[in-house]
RNA sequence: GCGCCUGUAGCUCAGUCGGAUAGAGCAACUGCCUUCUAAGCAGUGGGUCGGGGGUUCGAUUCCCUCCAGGCGCGCCA
């Protein structure tokens, strides 16, 4: 039988008391105390209940306390101020809860009662465009969410949803044609086959795209040509399809390497193009069903509603000159996800500036009955700005490539190791591996630590800092625990039953270890990785305090020492779990 | 013009259905390494929570208004 969290146990007791007083048990929620000087836990429900019933809050609090069962687990129950109920549990009850957590493979975290089919759509890189720092947020937030939902027991499918079918493909085709018109891909009379070797490398593509994009922006004729090429590609012109295949293959191989460096993986590597064959039929069906109509020469699905505060433009499925848009493929993707994958929940981890687009797509999906019963959710995140407050650019004015950013933080970590003369006697491959893990942790924590929806300032200096509230601090804490456990094991010391705490720092550590299940649940419910960051950083701080005050290996009382070893194991398991949910790897030593 | 978002310590940010004395890191200053890793620990100073109203026993949190900034608004993604 799965164990219940401390908060869960206490709330259940308060809930019983509320019910027996004839009060709404919704108000019985127990939370971590804001006033540790007055109690370890608090319940503010008496105030809310009193407000609803227009009664005296202190009287209600007193009645609730009087009705509270299992009072022997509390060392103090009191009412303060307007009617706050403050609770402190006995050290023995706290220790018994620790022992219970130790015996539970999931550390007290229940799985969701009804597992859902969840699709997480994130990353969203475009073919030919290099991964830059702007892709970092979607990638690591999305990855954290897929890990969280998987941990909660849901059936998760992650999909990169590659941008491989839009206008940029037409631009690239035109750009290459300008440079190498003699290639067979451009000869409409060429009967095939086409060369198996790509005419371009990833570096070529990354160089060509900005040039092509600027040219089209500046010249309407070039833009027309790019649109025409895009339409021809989408309609299946063989030479263009062959060329496009090379573009995609070359890009995907580079992307796999970038995502691999970050430790992020996807179940599906589908792109917009995957849905191309069903687009024409889908549009025909929607026209026949009366959902799609012609407007200003384009085929659209109107999505506005009379209750809107502002006019919501229709979702355009087909441009007036032919050719599909990303809204078209998005709609087809929803039909596939709710149909073939039976998705209950689809999360789109995309920049918040695209909110209107998702509003249009989600409404359209509902109107045309593609959404079925699935919840479609735009997991919006804020812009990453430079220190000047504007979207981040390098000094050269370009965007910083993710590959370069990762190389930079890894190099900074190595530099730090040299400065502090750490790991000098480790072999080179281990040093490299530690630097990579530290660098990635720095990067991910600096990003995930901020609330998802807020814009934040990206300062390269932040990724060179390894002190204070950073990823490396968390790794360091876990590594120190591992080190102690290793030494203890070498000395033949074994963990034993966790005993009641003997010093305040130890009690604080135990209390913080109790919060885990609620923190994970809240992070999942709010889709907010920063809740995990807050929790794990505080836990690491509390552990460090305990570590400073209590010398584990030098402890003379063997029962206390083995209790502490067990406590360390438990703390390490929480660190390992949360860091893995955040997508960080812990070295054996650092 | 309309809509959405943001404004919290010098800087970067938390603050989880309204709750008690608003937190952390960095920066500044003071201590702690013959003792389990100092990427650490202990401590000091630093705030009219953008301004003003309102609801409430109670507002950083909810409502209104003003100021400042950002973003979005039919054939790009």
Short mmCIF file of N, CA and C in Angstrom, two decimals, chain A residues 236-354:
data_model
loop_
_atom_site.label_atom_id
_atom_site.label_comp_id
_atom_site.label_asym_id
_atom_site.label_seq_id
_atom_site.Cartn_x
_atom_site.Cartn_y
_atom_site.Cartn_z
N UNK A 236 4.02 18.45 -54.38
CA UNK A 236 4.74 17.22 -54.69
C UNK A 236 5.71 17.26 -55.86
N UNK A 237 6.15 18.41 -56.30
CA UNK A 237 7.12 18.45 -57.41
C UNK A 237 8.35 17.60 -57.04
N UNK A 238 8.69 16.58 -57.85
CA UNK A 238 9.69 15.57 -57.45
C UNK A 238 11.05 16.17 -57.11
N UNK A 239 11.56 17.06 -57.92
CA UNK A 239 12.89 17.62 -57.66
C UNK A 239 12.92 18.36 -56.33
N UNK A 240 11.87 19.12 -56.08
CA UNK A 240 11.82 19.87 -54.83
C UNK A 240 11.69 18.94 -53.63
N UNK A 241 10.89 17.89 -53.82
CA UNK A 241 10.74 16.95 -52.71
C UNK A 241 12.07 16.27 -52.39
N UNK A 242 12.81 15.94 -53.44
CA UNK A 242 14.11 15.28 -53.23
C UNK A 242 15.05 16.23 -52.51
N UNK A 243 15.07 17.47 -52.93
CA UNK A 243 15.94 18.46 -52.33
C UNK A 243 15.54 18.71 -50.87
N UNK A 244 14.24 18.83 -50.67
CA UNK A 244 13.71 19.03 -49.32
C UNK A 244 14.12 17.89 -48.39
N UNK A 245 14.08 16.66 -48.94
CA UNK A 245 14.50 15.50 -48.15
C UNK A 245 15.92 15.65 -47.64
N UNK A 246 16.78 16.20 -48.47
CA UNK A 246 18.16 16.42 -48.04
C UNK A 246 18.22 17.48 -46.94
N UNK A 247 17.49 18.57 -47.14
CA UNK A 247 17.47 19.63 -46.13
C UNK A 247 17.07 19.05 -44.77
N UNK A 248 16.01 18.27 -44.77
CA UNK A 248 15.48 17.73 -43.51
C UNK A 248 16.49 16.76 -42.88
N UNK A 249 17.04 15.86 -43.71
CA UNK A 249 17.96 14.86 -43.17
C UNK A 249 19.18 15.52 -42.54
N UNK A 250 19.70 16.51 -43.23
CA UNK A 250 20.89 17.20 -42.74
C UNK A 250 20.58 17.94 -41.43
N UNK A 251 19.42 18.57 -41.37
CA UNK A 251 19.03 19.32 -40.17
C UNK A 251 18.76 18.40 -39.00
N UNK A 252 18.02 17.32 -39.27
CA UNK A 252 17.65 16.43 -38.17
C UNK A 252 18.89 15.85 -37.52
N UNK A 253 19.88 15.53 -38.32
CA UNK A 253 21.07 14.95 -37.73
C UNK A 253 21.77 15.96 -36.82
N UNK A 254 21.78 17.24 -37.23
CA UNK A 254 22.37 18.28 -36.38
C UNK A 254 21.53 18.49 -35.12
N UNK A 255 20.20 18.46 -35.27
CA UNK A 255 19.32 18.68 -34.13
C UNK A 255 19.45 17.56 -33.11
N UNK A 256 19.59 16.32 -33.61
CA UNK A 256 19.71 15.19 -32.68
C UNK A 256 20.95 15.38 -31.83
N UNK A 257 21.97 15.91 -32.43
CA UNK A 257 23.19 16.12 -31.67
C UNK A 257 23.00 17.22 -30.61
N UNK A 258 22.32 18.31 -30.98
CA UNK A 258 22.05 19.38 -30.02
C UNK A 258 21.19 18.90 -28.85
N UNK A 259 20.10 18.20 -29.17
CA UNK A 259 19.21 17.72 -28.10
C UNK A 259 19.92 16.68 -27.25
N UNK A 260 20.77 15.88 -27.89
CA UNK A 260 21.53 14.88 -27.15
C UNK A 260 22.42 15.53 -26.12
N UNK A 261 23.06 16.62 -26.49
CA UNK A 261 23.92 17.34 -25.54
C UNK A 261 23.13 17.79 -24.33
N UNK A 262 21.87 18.20 -24.57
CA UNK A 262 21.03 18.68 -23.47
C UNK A 262 20.41 17.53 -22.66
N UNK A 263 20.53 16.33 -23.17
CA UNK A 263 19.92 15.20 -22.48
C UNK A 263 18.41 15.17 -22.66
N UNK A 264 17.95 15.63 -23.82
CA UNK A 264 16.51 15.69 -24.08
C UNK A 264 16.18 14.74 -25.23
N UNK A 265 15.12 13.95 -25.05
CA UNK A 265 14.75 13.06 -26.14
C UNK A 265 13.25 13.15 -26.43
N UNK A 266 12.90 12.74 -27.61
CA UNK A 266 11.50 12.78 -28.07
C UNK A 266 11.07 11.39 -28.49
N UNK A 267 9.79 11.08 -28.27
CA UNK A 267 9.26 9.82 -28.76
C UNK A 267 9.01 9.91 -30.25
N UNK A 268 8.58 11.06 -30.69
CA UNK A 268 8.26 11.22 -32.12
C UNK A 268 9.05 12.38 -32.71
N UNK A 269 9.54 12.16 -33.90
CA UNK A 269 10.23 13.21 -34.64
C UNK A 269 9.39 13.57 -35.86
N UNK A 270 8.13 13.78 -35.65
CA UNK A 270 7.29 14.14 -36.78
C UNK A 270 7.39 15.63 -37.02
N UNK A 271 7.06 16.01 -38.22
CA UNK A 271 7.08 17.42 -38.54
C UNK A 271 5.78 17.81 -39.23
N UNK A 272 5.68 19.04 -39.60
CA UNK A 272 4.49 19.52 -40.29
C UNK A 272 4.26 18.72 -41.57
N UNK A 273 5.34 18.35 -42.24
CA UNK A 273 5.22 17.66 -43.52
C UNK A 273 4.51 16.32 -43.37
N UNK A 274 4.62 15.72 -42.18
CA UNK A 274 4.03 14.40 -41.94
C UNK A 274 2.53 14.43 -42.25
N UNK A 275 1.93 15.59 -42.07
CA UNK A 275 0.48 15.70 -42.22
C UNK A 275 0.04 16.16 -43.60
N UNK A 276 1.00 16.42 -44.48
CA UNK A 276 0.68 17.03 -45.77
C UNK A 276 -0.37 16.25 -46.55
N UNK A 277 -0.22 14.93 -46.56
CA UNK A 277 -1.11 14.14 -47.41
C UNK A 277 -2.57 14.20 -46.98
N UNK A 278 -2.80 14.58 -45.74
CA UNK A 278 -4.21 14.61 -45.31
C UNK A 278 -4.81 16.01 -45.37
N UNK A 279 -4.00 17.01 -45.74
CA UNK A 279 -4.50 18.39 -45.68
C UNK A 279 -5.62 18.66 -46.69
N UNK A 280 -5.40 18.26 -47.95
CA UNK A 280 -6.40 18.54 -48.99
C UNK A 280 -7.74 17.90 -48.64
N UNK A 281 -7.66 16.63 -48.20
CA UNK A 281 -8.88 15.92 -47.84
C UNK A 281 -9.55 16.56 -46.63
N UNK A 282 -8.74 16.97 -45.69
CA UNK A 282 -9.29 17.59 -44.49
C UNK A 282 -10.05 18.86 -44.85
N UNK A 283 -9.47 19.67 -45.72
CA UNK A 283 -10.11 20.93 -46.10
C UNK A 283 -11.40 20.66 -46.88
N UNK A 284 -11.34 19.67 -47.77
CA UNK A 284 -12.56 19.31 -48.52
C UNK A 284 -13.66 18.93 -47.55
N UNK A 285 -13.30 18.10 -46.58
CA UNK A 285 -14.28 17.63 -45.60
C UNK A 285 -14.87 18.79 -44.81
N UNK A 286 -14.02 19.73 -44.43
CA UNK A 286 -14.49 20.85 -43.63
C UNK A 286 -15.38 21.77 -44.46
N UNK A 287 -15.06 21.89 -45.76
CA UNK A 287 -15.91 22.70 -46.63
C UNK A 287 -17.27 22.04 -46.77
N UNK A 288 -17.23 20.72 -47.01
CA UNK A 288 -18.48 19.97 -47.17
C UNK A 288 -19.31 20.05 -45.90
N UNK A 289 -18.64 20.03 -44.76
CA UNK A 289 -19.37 20.06 -43.49
C UNK A 289 -19.83 21.46 -43.11
N UNK A 290 -19.47 22.43 -43.93
CA UNK A 290 -19.92 23.80 -43.66
C UNK A 290 -19.07 24.55 -42.64
N UNK A 291 -17.96 23.95 -42.23
CA UNK A 291 -17.12 24.63 -41.25
C UNK A 291 -16.14 25.60 -41.91
N UNK A 292 -15.66 25.21 -43.10
CA UNK A 292 -14.69 26.06 -43.79
C UNK A 292 -15.38 26.82 -44.91
N UNK A 293 -14.92 28.02 -45.15
CA UNK A 293 -15.53 28.84 -46.20
C UNK A 293 -14.48 29.73 -46.85
N UNK A 294 -14.84 30.25 -48.02
CA UNK A 294 -13.89 31.12 -48.72
C UNK A 294 -14.09 32.55 -48.23
N UNK A 295 -12.95 33.19 -47.89
CA UNK A 295 -13.01 34.57 -47.44
C UNK A 295 -11.80 35.31 -47.98
N UNK A 296 -12.03 36.36 -48.69
CA UNK A 296 -10.96 37.14 -49.30
C UNK A 296 -10.02 36.25 -50.10
N UNK A 297 -10.58 35.25 -50.76
CA UNK A 297 -9.79 34.38 -51.61
C UNK A 297 -9.14 33.22 -50.91
N UNK A 298 -9.14 33.24 -49.59
CA UNK A 298 -8.53 32.15 -48.83
C UNK A 298 -9.62 31.26 -48.24
N UNK A 299 -9.23 30.03 -47.87
CA UNK A 299 -10.18 29.14 -47.21
C UNK A 299 -9.94 29.22 -45.70
N UNK A 300 -10.99 29.57 -44.98
CA UNK A 300 -10.82 29.82 -43.55
C UNK A 300 -11.89 29.12 -42.71
N UNK A 301 -11.60 28.98 -41.42
CA UNK A 301 -12.60 28.57 -40.44
C UNK A 301 -12.82 29.77 -39.51
N UNK A 302 -14.01 30.36 -39.54
CA UNK A 302 -14.27 31.48 -38.63
C UNK A 302 -14.30 30.97 -37.20
N UNK A 303 -13.66 31.68 -36.30
CA UNK A 303 -13.60 31.20 -34.91
C UNK A 303 -14.05 32.26 -33.91
N UNK A 304 -14.53 33.39 -34.39
CA UNK A 304 -14.90 34.44 -33.45
C UNK A 304 -16.22 34.09 -32.77
N UNK A 305 -16.43 34.68 -31.63
CA UNK A 305 -17.65 34.42 -30.89
C UNK A 305 -18.18 35.76 -30.38
N UNK A 306 -19.51 35.88 -30.25
CA UNK A 306 -20.09 37.17 -29.86
C UNK A 306 -19.60 37.66 -28.50
N UNK A 307 -19.15 36.73 -27.65
CA UNK A 307 -18.74 37.15 -26.31
C UNK A 307 -17.29 37.63 -26.26
N UNK A 308 -16.60 37.59 -27.41
CA UNK A 308 -15.19 38.01 -27.41
C UNK A 308 -15.06 39.48 -27.10
N UNK A 309 -14.00 39.78 -26.32
CA UNK A 309 -13.71 41.18 -26.01
C UNK A 309 -13.08 41.87 -27.21
N UNK A 310 -12.45 41.07 -28.04
CA UNK A 310 -11.84 41.63 -29.25
C UNK A 310 -12.07 40.66 -30.39
N UNK A 311 -11.95 41.16 -31.60
CA UNK A 311 -12.18 40.36 -32.79
C UNK A 311 -11.09 39.30 -32.93
N UNK A 312 -11.48 38.02 -33.00
CA UNK A 312 -10.51 36.96 -33.24
C UNK A 312 -10.56 36.63 -34.73
N UNK A 313 -9.44 36.81 -35.43
CA UNK A 313 -9.45 36.54 -36.87
C UNK A 313 -9.67 35.05 -37.15
N UNK A 314 -10.18 34.73 -38.33
CA UNK A 314 -10.42 33.32 -38.66
C UNK A 314 -9.11 32.57 -38.84
N UNK A 315 -9.17 31.25 -38.69
CA UNK A 315 -7.98 30.43 -38.93
C UNK A 315 -7.90 30.17 -40.44
N UNK A 316 -6.79 30.55 -41.03
CA UNK A 316 -6.63 30.36 -42.47
C UNK A 316 -6.05 28.98 -42.75
N UNK A 317 -6.78 28.21 -43.56
CA UNK A 317 -6.32 26.86 -43.87
C UNK A 317 -5.57 26.82 -45.19
N UNK A 318 -6.03 27.63 -46.16
CA UNK A 318 -5.37 27.62 -47.46
C UNK A 318 -5.30 29.05 -47.98
N UNK A 319 -4.10 29.43 -48.37
CA UNK A 319 -3.88 30.79 -48.86
C UNK A 319 -4.57 31.00 -50.20
N UNK A 320 -4.79 32.26 -50.54
CA UNK A 320 -5.53 32.54 -51.78
C UNK A 320 -4.80 31.99 -53.02
N UNK A 321 -3.47 31.94 -52.96
CA UNK A 321 -2.78 31.38 -54.13
C UNK A 321 -2.46 29.90 -53.94
N UNK A 322 -3.10 29.25 -53.01
CA UNK A 322 -2.78 27.85 -52.70
C UNK A 322 -1.68 27.83 -51.67
N UNK A 323 -1.41 26.70 -51.11
CA UNK A 323 -0.36 26.61 -50.10
C UNK A 323 -0.98 26.63 -48.72
N UNK A 324 -0.39 25.86 -47.82
CA UNK A 324 -0.92 25.72 -46.48
C UNK A 324 -0.07 26.49 -45.48
N UNK A 325 -0.67 26.73 -44.34
CA UNK A 325 0.03 27.46 -43.27
C UNK A 325 0.22 26.54 -42.07
N UNK A 326 0.92 27.04 -41.08
CA UNK A 326 1.17 26.14 -39.95
C UNK A 326 -0.09 25.88 -39.14
N UNK A 327 -1.08 26.78 -39.26
CA UNK A 327 -2.36 26.51 -38.62
C UNK A 327 -3.05 25.31 -39.26
N UNK A 328 -2.81 25.12 -40.56
CA UNK A 328 -3.42 23.99 -41.27
C UNK A 328 -2.85 22.68 -40.73
N UNK A 329 -1.53 22.63 -40.64
CA UNK A 329 -0.93 21.39 -40.14
C UNK A 329 -1.23 21.20 -38.65
N UNK A 330 -1.32 22.29 -37.92
CA UNK A 330 -1.65 22.17 -36.50
C UNK A 330 -3.02 21.53 -36.31
N UNK A 331 -3.96 21.95 -37.16
CA UNK A 331 -5.32 21.40 -37.05
C UNK A 331 -5.32 19.90 -37.40
N UNK A 332 -4.61 19.57 -38.47
CA UNK A 332 -4.52 18.16 -38.86
C UNK A 332 -3.84 17.34 -37.77
N UNK A 333 -2.87 17.95 -37.13
CA UNK A 333 -2.14 17.26 -36.06
C UNK A 333 -3.06 16.94 -34.89
N UNK A 334 -3.95 17.87 -34.58
CA UNK A 334 -4.90 17.64 -33.49
C UNK A 334 -5.81 16.48 -33.82
N UNK A 335 -6.27 16.44 -35.07
CA UNK A 335 -7.17 15.35 -35.46
C UNK A 335 -6.47 14.01 -35.27
N UNK A 336 -5.20 13.98 -35.65
CA UNK A 336 -4.44 12.74 -35.52
C UNK A 336 -4.19 12.40 -34.05
N UNK A 337 -3.87 13.41 -33.25
CA UNK A 337 -3.53 13.15 -31.85
C UNK A 337 -4.74 12.68 -31.05
N UNK A 338 -5.89 13.28 -31.31
CA UNK A 338 -7.06 12.85 -30.55
C UNK A 338 -7.66 11.58 -31.14
N UNK A 339 -7.43 11.39 -32.44
CA UNK A 339 -7.97 10.21 -33.10
C UNK A 339 -7.10 8.99 -32.86
N UNK A 340 -5.93 8.97 -33.49
CA UNK A 340 -5.10 7.78 -33.41
C UNK A 340 -4.41 7.60 -32.06
N UNK A 341 -4.07 8.70 -31.42
CA UNK A 341 -3.38 8.57 -30.13
C UNK A 341 -4.33 8.63 -28.94
N UNK A 342 -5.60 8.92 -29.19
CA UNK A 342 -6.60 9.05 -28.11
C UNK A 342 -6.10 9.98 -27.02
N UNK A 343 -5.51 11.09 -27.42
CA UNK A 343 -4.97 12.03 -26.44
C UNK A 343 -6.07 12.60 -25.56
N UNK A 344 -5.79 12.69 -24.26
CA UNK A 344 -6.71 13.36 -23.34
C UNK A 344 -6.25 14.78 -23.08
N UNK A 345 -4.95 14.99 -23.25
CA UNK A 345 -4.36 16.29 -22.95
C UNK A 345 -3.20 16.52 -23.91
N UNK A 346 -3.20 17.69 -24.54
CA UNK A 346 -2.09 18.03 -25.42
C UNK A 346 -1.49 19.35 -24.93
N UNK A 347 -0.21 19.31 -24.64
CA UNK A 347 0.48 20.50 -24.16
C UNK A 347 1.37 21.06 -25.26
N UNK A 348 1.20 22.34 -25.56
CA UNK A 348 2.04 23.00 -26.55
C UNK A 348 2.97 23.97 -25.84
N UNK A 349 4.24 23.62 -25.77
CA UNK A 349 5.19 24.46 -25.05
C UNK A 349 5.80 25.45 -26.04
N UNK A 350 5.16 26.59 -26.15
CA UNK A 350 5.52 27.55 -27.18
C UNK A 350 5.51 28.97 -26.60
N UNK A 351 6.37 29.80 -27.10
CA UNK A 351 6.47 31.22 -26.77
C UNK A 351 5.08 31.87 -26.61
N UNK A 352 4.93 32.68 -25.57
CA UNK A 352 3.60 33.25 -25.29
C UNK A 352 3.13 34.21 -26.36
N UNK A 353 4.06 34.70 -27.18
CA UNK A 353 3.63 35.62 -28.24
C UNK A 353 2.75 34.94 -29.27
N UNK A 354 2.76 33.60 -29.24
CA UNK A 354 1.92 32.89 -30.21
C UNK A 354 0.56 32.53 -29.64
#
